[in-house]
Amino acid sequence: MEVELLRSQVFFPASLEIQEELLKAGFKVPYDKESGRKTPVPVVVSSSEPRKIRESRLLKAREYESDGKFALLPEERAVLELDVTEKGFLVLKPKPMEYHLEEMGFISVPPRLWGTWASFSLPFSVYEDIVEEFSAFKDEEAKGIQLASKGSGSRIEVYAYKGRSRKDLGIPVLGYALGLHGLTLADEYLRKKAVENEVPEERLRYLKLGLKKRKETKAGLKVGMVWENGKPSEITLKLTTTEPRIRIQGLYGELIGKSRGELTRTGEWYVVVHAGDFINALEAVHRAFG
């Protein structure tokens, strides 16, 4: 089945692996003090609602309006395909049809230290369709699904995790791939930055700017639901990795952060989980407030 996404955000700046790949190729990532050259690793964003950001943060977009300070981006479209294999694995395939690239805004915690680095939001209106589609995988006696929450006041997000040790991860993820390959705007952005950084264009052909799960990557999917004023408004899916930790040599010293996976050349986006875990987690967050 295929559903429309409210938002899709993949934070590639969270990957030290991609940063190191670009540094080795000669790009000044993210900023060179001497020359003033900036090459931020882009966040790939798609939003079904118009979005207003500082124009200085916008790295690449097809079309937008500007007042000289802020960029007003139009509605964008992204979908999520959900397919089940014969062995009961659920393959989630996010597809950004319309999107833009933006730079991280100011944050107190560097994204390389985050757990979650990819987030996808669905309207709550698709809940019944998803439950009906995957009802065969429900386990009425499922044990081990726990709930946690964050937020305050009228807006609270509840998410599910499986097993006591996976509170920061969610349900087990068996495989994933996300990357900048195949994104026209990313290709145009990197070609422009190659000129600015005096990087030979032919090097772009050999870059690996995709990530896939390593065997040792500790990964999970937080299946959640946002409750506003006591009513569910959206379903959230957040890809999280916490281990192993890696080190790279940045422009100004060693950087340490969480691994996001193995570098690869891939244009595919997918996350693989057990279908039973997914539907049990989804129903659990729906029951959170009775």
mmCIF file of C-alpha atoms in Angstrom:
data_model
loop_
_atom_site.group_PDB
_atom_site.id
_atom_site.type_symbol
_atom_site.label_atom_id
_atom_site.label_comp_id
_atom_site.label_asym_id
_atom_site.label_seq_id
_atom_site.Cartn_x
_atom_site.Cartn_y
_atom_site.Cartn_z
ATOM 1 C CA MET A 1 0.000 0.000 0.000
ATOM 2 C CA GLU A 2 1.028 3.618 -0.449
ATOM 3 C CA VAL A 3 0.244 6.552 1.825
ATOM 4 C CA GLU A 4 0.965 10.277 1.626
ATOM 5 C CA LEU A 5 3.447 11.692 4.115
ATOM 6 C CA LEU A 6 2.897 14.901 6.052
ATOM 7 C CA ARG A 7 6.653 15.368 6.475
ATOM 8 C CA SER A 8 9.855 13.593 5.587
ATOM 9 C CA GLN A 9 13.185 14.681 7.087
ATOM 10 C CA VAL A 10 16.502 12.860 6.704
ATOM 11 C CA PHE A 11 19.344 14.468 8.620
ATOM 12 C CA PHE A 12 22.415 13.480 6.634
ATOM 13 C CA PRO A 13 24.541 15.939 8.718
ATOM 14 C CA ALA A 14 24.188 13.345 11.511
ATOM 15 C CA SER A 15 26.497 11.029 9.546
ATOM 16 C CA LEU A 16 30.218 11.345 10.249
ATOM 17 C CA GLU A 17 30.680 8.723 7.530
ATOM 18 C CA ILE A 18 29.317 11.064 4.827
ATOM 19 C CA GLN A 19 31.223 14.017 6.282
ATOM 20 C CA GLU A 20 34.476 12.051 6.127
ATOM 21 C CA GLU A 21 33.785 10.928 2.537
ATOM 22 C CA LEU A 22 33.363 14.542 1.462
ATOM 23 C CA LEU A 23 36.408 15.719 3.431
ATOM 24 C CA LYS A 24 38.589 13.079 1.764
ATOM 25 C CA ALA A 25 37.370 14.260 -1.645
ATOM 26 C CA GLY A 26 38.488 17.813 -0.856
ATOM 27 C CA PHE A 27 35.252 19.505 0.272
ATOM 28 C CA LYS A 28 35.446 21.933 3.195
ATOM 29 C CA VAL A 29 32.822 20.370 5.483
ATOM 30 C CA PRO A 30 31.051 22.061 7.079
ATOM 31 C CA TYR A 31 32.996 25.361 7.123
ATOM 32 C CA ASP A 32 36.538 26.529 6.397
ATOM 33 C CA LYS A 33 37.587 29.467 8.578
ATOM 34 C CA GLU A 34 40.430 30.590 6.312
ATOM 35 C CA SER A 35 38.645 30.697 2.970
ATOM 36 C CA GLY A 36 35.095 31.118 4.295
ATOM 37 C CA ARG A 37 33.949 28.211 2.112
ATOM 38 C CA LYS A 38 30.931 26.350 3.440
ATOM 39 C CA THR A 39 29.807 22.887 2.412
ATOM 40 C CA PRO A 40 27.088 21.845 4.865
ATOM 41 C CA VAL A 41 25.873 18.263 4.460
ATOM 42 C CA PRO A 42 22.208 18.773 3.486
ATOM 43 C CA VAL A 43 19.050 17.812 5.321
ATOM 44 C CA VAL A 44 16.528 16.433 2.802
ATOM 45 C CA VAL A 45 13.090 17.793 3.698
ATOM 46 C CA SER A 46 9.629 17.333 2.212
ATOM 47 C CA SER A 47 6.610 19.013 3.818
ATOM 48 C CA SER A 48 2.978 18.839 2.752
ATOM 49 C CA GLU A 49 2.449 22.312 4.237
ATOM 50 C CA PRO A 50 4.172 25.497 3.045
ATOM 51 C CA ARG A 51 7.375 26.047 5.004
ATOM 52 C CA LYS A 52 9.126 29.288 5.919
ATOM 53 C CA ILE A 53 12.852 29.240 6.701
ATOM 54 C CA ARG A 54 15.714 31.705 6.651
ATOM 55 C CA GLU A 55 16.959 31.951 3.084
ATOM 56 C CA SER A 56 20.538 31.584 4.331
ATOM 57 C CA ARG A 57 19.621 28.042 5.461
ATOM 58 C CA LEU A 58 18.147 27.014 2.111
ATOM 59 C CA LEU A 59 20.733 25.040 0.158
ATOM 60 C CA LYS A 60 18.647 24.056 -2.870
ATOM 61 C CA ALA A 61 14.994 24.154 -3.930
ATOM 62 C CA ARG A 62 13.100 23.961 -7.200
ATOM 63 C CA GLU A 63 10.995 27.052 -6.579
ATOM 64 C CA TYR A 64 10.199 29.374 -3.699
ATOM 65 C CA GLU A 65 9.261 32.934 -2.871
ATOM 66 C CA SER A 66 11.670 35.246 -1.089
ATOM 67 C CA ASP A 67 11.492 38.553 0.748
ATOM 68 C CA GLY A 68 15.278 38.790 0.860
ATOM 69 C CA LYS A 69 15.487 37.303 4.336
ATOM 70 C CA PHE A 70 13.073 34.387 4.445
ATOM 71 C CA ALA A 71 12.238 31.736 1.861
ATOM 72 C CA LEU A 72 8.632 30.566 1.593
ATOM 73 C CA LEU A 73 8.614 27.043 0.186
ATOM 74 C CA PRO A 74 5.447 25.657 -1.429
ATOM 75 C CA GLU A 75 3.732 22.400 -0.508
ATOM 76 C CA GLU A 76 5.843 19.347 -1.326
ATOM 77 C CA ARG A 77 4.861 15.728 -1.868
ATOM 78 C CA ALA A 78 6.367 12.561 -0.411
ATOM 79 C CA VAL A 79 4.877 9.081 -0.136
ATOM 80 C CA LEU A 80 5.549 5.954 1.895
ATOM 81 C CA GLU A 81 5.178 2.503 0.361
ATOM 82 C CA LEU A 82 4.554 -0.391 2.750
ATOM 83 C CA ASP A 83 5.238 -3.865 1.365
ATOM 84 C CA VAL A 84 5.316 -7.218 3.191
ATOM 85 C CA THR A 85 7.575 -10.068 2.114
ATOM 86 C CA GLU A 86 6.594 -13.744 2.193
ATOM 87 C CA LYS A 87 8.566 -14.167 5.425
ATOM 88 C CA GLY A 88 6.665 -11.413 7.234
ATOM 89 C CA PHE A 89 9.161 -8.580 6.927
ATOM 90 C CA LEU A 90 7.695 -5.130 6.370
ATOM 91 C CA VAL A 91 9.637 -2.918 3.963
ATOM 92 C CA LEU A 92 8.942 0.797 4.402
ATOM 93 C CA LYS A 93 9.977 2.822 1.351
ATOM 94 C CA PRO A 94 9.879 6.631 1.758
ATOM 95 C CA LYS A 95 9.914 8.458 -1.570
ATOM 96 C CA PRO A 96 10.409 12.237 -1.699
ATOM 97 C CA MET A 97 8.722 13.312 -4.940
ATOM 98 C CA GLU A 98 9.123 17.034 -4.193
ATOM 99 C CA TYR A 99 11.627 18.219 -1.613
ATOM 100 C CA HIS A 100 14.283 20.783 -0.784
ATOM 101 C CA LEU A 101 17.722 20.770 0.826
ATOM 102 C CA GLU A 102 18.415 22.857 3.882
ATOM 103 C CA GLU A 103 21.234 23.485 6.315
ATOM 104 C CA MET A 104 20.882 22.578 9.978
ATOM 105 C CA GLY A 105 19.741 25.506 12.093
ATOM 106 C CA PHE A 106 21.509 26.374 15.337
ATOM 107 C CA ILE A 107 21.213 23.536 17.828
ATOM 108 C CA SER A 108 22.819 22.903 21.213
ATOM 109 C CA VAL A 109 23.519 19.193 20.581
ATOM 110 C CA PRO A 110 25.423 18.247 17.381
ATOM 111 C CA PRO A 111 23.418 15.847 15.184
ATOM 112 C CA ARG A 112 26.295 13.314 15.247
ATOM 113 C CA LEU A 113 25.312 12.712 18.899
ATOM 114 C CA TRP A 114 21.572 12.290 18.225
ATOM 115 C CA GLY A 115 19.867 8.927 18.237
ATOM 116 C CA THR A 116 17.145 9.694 15.673
ATOM 117 C CA TRP A 117 18.349 10.915 12.264
ATOM 118 C CA ALA A 118 15.417 10.217 9.911
ATOM 119 C CA SER A 119 11.795 11.082 10.603
ATOM 120 C CA PHE A 120 8.589 10.440 8.660
ATOM 121 C CA SER A 121 5.118 11.653 9.661
ATOM 122 C CA LEU A 122 1.788 10.308 8.391
ATOM 123 C CA PRO A 123 -1.701 11.751 8.923
ATOM 124 C CA PHE A 124 -3.698 9.836 11.538
ATOM 125 C CA SER A 125 -6.423 9.384 8.902
ATOM 126 C CA VAL A 126 -4.457 6.446 7.417
ATOM 127 C CA TYR A 127 -4.409 4.521 10.719
ATOM 128 C CA GLU A 128 -7.444 2.309 10.039
ATOM 129 C CA ASP A 129 -6.249 1.459 6.520
ATOM 130 C CA ILE A 130 -2.823 0.377 7.808
ATOM 131 C CA VAL A 131 -4.333 -1.712 10.619
ATOM 132 C CA GLU A 132 -6.683 -3.420 8.171
ATOM 133 C CA GLU A 133 -3.890 -4.033 5.637
ATOM 134 C CA PHE A 134 -1.601 -5.712 8.177
ATOM 135 C CA SER A 135 -4.149 -7.236 10.571
ATOM 136 C CA ALA A 136 -2.930 -10.757 9.729
ATOM 137 C CA PHE A 137 0.351 -9.993 11.490
ATOM 138 C CA LYS A 138 -1.198 -8.857 14.773
ATOM 139 C CA ASP A 139 -0.328 -10.831 17.873
ATOM 140 C CA GLU A 140 -3.127 -10.426 20.412
ATOM 141 C CA GLU A 141 -0.860 -11.816 23.127
ATOM 142 C CA ALA A 142 2.192 -9.813 22.116
ATOM 143 C CA LYS A 143 4.492 -9.123 25.013
ATOM 144 C CA GLY A 144 7.433 -6.822 25.315
ATOM 145 C CA ILE A 145 5.899 -3.735 23.688
ATOM 146 C CA GLN A 146 6.461 -0.821 26.065
ATOM 147 C CA LEU A 147 5.455 2.823 25.770
ATOM 148 C CA ALA A 148 7.314 6.063 26.409
ATOM 149 C CA SER A 149 6.294 9.652 25.852
ATOM 150 C CA LYS A 150 7.661 13.143 25.446
ATOM 151 C CA GLY A 151 6.147 16.569 25.150
ATOM 152 C CA SER A 152 3.936 18.556 27.454
ATOM 153 C CA GLY A 153 0.719 20.483 27.625
ATOM 154 C CA SER A 154 -1.694 19.835 24.780
ATOM 155 C CA ARG A 155 0.798 18.017 22.524
ATOM 156 C CA ILE A 156 2.289 14.679 23.577
ATOM 157 C CA GLU A 157 4.078 12.125 21.429
ATOM 158 C CA VAL A 158 3.864 8.497 22.522
ATOM 159 C CA TYR A 159 6.157 5.919 20.966
ATOM 160 C CA ALA A 160 6.608 2.183 21.333
ATOM 161 C CA TYR A 161 9.718 0.141 21.989
ATOM 162 C CA LYS A 162 10.268 -3.591 22.281
ATOM 163 C CA GLY A 163 12.138 -4.975 25.257
ATOM 164 C CA ARG A 164 13.511 -3.131 28.251
ATOM 165 C CA SER A 165 16.830 -2.230 26.627
ATOM 166 C CA ARG A 166 15.373 -0.596 23.490
ATOM 167 C CA LYS A 167 13.751 2.515 24.966
ATOM 168 C CA ASP A 168 16.087 4.747 22.934
ATOM 169 C CA LEU A 169 15.632 2.659 19.791
ATOM 170 C CA GLY A 170 12.049 1.468 19.325
ATOM 171 C CA ILE A 171 11.301 -1.811 17.524
ATOM 172 C CA PRO A 172 14.152 -3.785 15.899
ATOM 173 C CA VAL A 173 15.293 -2.661 12.444
ATOM 174 C CA LEU A 174 16.720 -5.446 10.300
ATOM 175 C CA GLY A 175 18.047 -3.305 7.472
ATOM 176 C CA TYR A 176 17.897 0.154 5.966
ATOM 177 C CA ALA A 177 19.310 2.303 3.185
ATOM 178 C CA LEU A 178 19.146 6.075 2.810
ATOM 179 C CA GLY A 179 21.292 8.274 0.636
ATOM 180 C CA LEU A 180 21.802 11.396 -1.442
ATOM 181 C CA HIS A 181 22.288 9.472 -4.703
ATOM 182 C CA GLY A 182 19.435 9.785 -7.179
ATOM 183 C CA LEU A 183 18.322 13.154 -5.798
ATOM 184 C CA THR A 184 18.613 15.728 -8.578
ATOM 185 C CA LEU A 185 18.865 18.673 -6.185
ATOM 186 C CA ALA A 186 21.655 16.976 -4.218
ATOM 187 C CA ASP A 187 23.555 16.339 -7.436
ATOM 188 C CA GLU A 188 23.189 19.985 -8.498
ATOM 189 C CA TYR A 189 24.221 21.170 -5.021
ATOM 190 C CA LEU A 190 27.366 19.026 -4.975
ATOM 191 C CA ARG A 191 28.376 20.094 -8.485
ATOM 192 C CA LYS A 192 28.152 23.723 -7.428
ATOM 193 C CA LYS A 193 30.129 23.036 -4.236
ATOM 194 C CA ALA A 194 32.759 21.107 -6.198
ATOM 195 C CA VAL A 195 33.470 24.298 -8.181
ATOM 196 C CA GLU A 196 33.610 26.403 -5.000
ATOM 197 C CA ASN A 197 35.936 23.913 -3.274
ATOM 198 C CA GLU A 198 38.049 23.388 -6.393
ATOM 199 C CA VAL A 199 37.252 19.690 -6.389
ATOM 200 C CA PRO A 200 37.552 17.991 -9.824
ATOM 201 C CA GLU A 201 34.039 17.137 -11.011
ATOM 202 C CA GLU A 202 35.026 13.565 -11.937
ATOM 203 C CA ARG A 203 35.512 12.796 -8.232
ATOM 204 C CA LEU A 204 31.774 13.095 -7.734
ATOM 205 C CA ARG A 205 31.300 9.840 -9.653
ATOM 206 C CA TYR A 206 33.216 7.888 -7.022
ATOM 207 C CA LEU A 207 31.666 9.344 -3.892
ATOM 208 C CA LYS A 208 29.630 7.059 -1.633
ATOM 209 C CA LEU A 209 26.919 9.224 -0.117
ATOM 210 C CA GLY A 210 24.456 6.542 0.932
ATOM 211 C CA LEU A 211 24.187 4.618 4.190
ATOM 212 C CA LYS A 212 23.078 1.068 4.889
ATOM 213 C CA LYS A 213 22.874 -0.892 8.117
ATOM 214 C CA ARG A 214 25.993 -2.738 9.178
ATOM 215 C CA LYS A 215 25.651 -6.022 11.044
ATOM 216 C CA GLU A 216 26.930 -4.327 14.209
ATOM 217 C CA THR A 217 24.735 -1.210 13.872
ATOM 218 C CA LYS A 218 22.293 -0.950 16.750
ATOM 219 C CA ALA A 219 19.202 0.383 14.973
ATOM 220 C CA GLY A 220 15.532 0.789 15.737
ATOM 221 C CA LEU A 221 12.321 2.389 14.491
ATOM 222 C CA LYS A 222 10.303 4.461 16.924
ATOM 223 C CA VAL A 223 6.669 3.930 15.939
ATOM 224 C CA GLY A 224 4.762 6.757 17.559
ATOM 225 C CA MET A 225 1.603 8.813 17.631
ATOM 226 C CA VAL A 226 1.134 12.509 18.357
ATOM 227 C CA TRP A 227 -1.802 13.329 20.618
ATOM 228 C CA GLU A 228 -3.116 16.898 20.600
ATOM 229 C CA ASN A 229 -5.711 17.868 23.199
ATOM 230 C CA GLY A 230 -6.313 14.186 23.871
ATOM 231 C CA LYS A 231 -6.885 13.231 20.225
ATOM 232 C CA PRO A 232 -4.462 11.478 17.847
ATOM 233 C CA SER A 233 -3.327 13.732 14.984
ATOM 234 C CA GLU A 234 -0.392 12.000 13.287
ATOM 235 C CA ILE A 235 1.702 8.836 13.172
ATOM 236 C CA THR A 236 5.469 9.219 13.449
ATOM 237 C CA LEU A 237 8.223 6.856 12.318
ATOM 238 C CA LYS A 238 11.769 7.656 13.440
ATOM 239 C CA LEU A 239 14.878 5.758 12.389
ATOM 240 C CA THR A 240 17.389 5.682 15.235
ATOM 241 C CA THR A 241 20.932 4.368 15.615
ATOM 242 C CA THR A 242 22.959 4.457 18.829
ATOM 243 C CA GLU A 243 26.015 2.214 18.326
ATOM 244 C CA PRO A 244 28.816 1.740 17.497
ATOM 245 C CA ARG A 245 30.567 5.055 18.080
ATOM 246 C CA ILE A 246 33.061 6.188 15.461
ATOM 247 C CA ARG A 247 35.827 8.782 15.122
ATOM 248 C CA ILE A 248 36.889 10.857 12.150
ATOM 249 C CA GLN A 249 39.400 13.615 11.565
ATOM 250 C CA GLY A 250 37.458 16.817 10.928
ATOM 251 C CA LEU A 251 38.854 20.096 9.609
ATOM 252 C CA TYR A 252 39.671 21.243 13.145
ATOM 253 C CA GLY A 253 40.319 18.068 15.108
ATOM 254 C CA GLU A 254 38.884 14.674 15.911
ATOM 255 C CA LEU A 255 35.116 14.213 15.940
ATOM 256 C CA ILE A 256 33.328 11.408 17.792
ATOM 257 C CA GLY A 257 29.735 10.406 17.165
ATOM 258 C CA LYS A 258 27.219 7.637 16.540
ATOM 259 C CA SER A 259 27.632 5.478 13.464
ATOM 260 C CA ARG A 260 24.865 5.788 10.876
ATOM 261 C CA GLY A 261 25.926 2.744 8.880
ATOM 262 C CA GLU A 262 28.170 1.641 6.063
ATOM 263 C CA LEU A 263 28.842 3.975 3.146
ATOM 264 C CA THR A 264 27.361 2.808 -0.137
ATOM 265 C CA ARG A 265 26.189 4.151 -3.487
ATOM 266 C CA THR A 266 22.426 3.747 -3.306
ATOM 267 C CA GLY A 267 19.447 5.657 -4.629
ATOM 268 C CA GLU A 268 17.056 3.481 -2.618
ATOM 269 C CA TRP A 269 15.397 4.523 0.606
ATOM 270 C CA TYR A 270 14.000 1.715 2.755
ATOM 271 C CA VAL A 271 13.671 0.496 6.344
ATOM 272 C CA VAL A 272 12.965 -3.177 7.133
ATOM 273 C CA VAL A 273 11.186 -4.321 10.315
ATOM 274 C CA HIS A 274 9.082 -7.299 11.398
ATOM 275 C CA ALA A 275 5.491 -6.671 10.263
ATOM 276 C CA GLY A 276 4.211 -8.067 13.585
ATOM 277 C CA ASP A 277 6.357 -5.657 15.603
ATOM 278 C CA PHE A 278 5.147 -2.738 13.512
ATOM 279 C CA ILE A 279 1.416 -3.380 13.771
ATOM 280 C CA ASN A 280 1.632 -4.277 17.478
ATOM 281 C CA ALA A 281 3.562 -1.078 18.191
ATOM 282 C CA LEU A 282 1.126 1.019 16.152
ATOM 283 C CA GLU A 283 -1.906 -0.359 17.990
ATOM 284 C CA ALA A 284 -0.159 0.070 21.348
ATOM 285 C CA VAL A 285 0.438 3.805 20.825
ATOM 286 C CA HIS A 286 -3.167 4.169 19.680
ATOM 287 C CA ARG A 287 -4.359 2.628 22.942
ATOM 288 C CA ALA A 288 -2.108 4.914 25.011
ATOM 289 C CA PHE A 289 -4.951 7.115 26.214
ATOM 290 C CA GLY A 290 -7.680 4.493 26.036
#
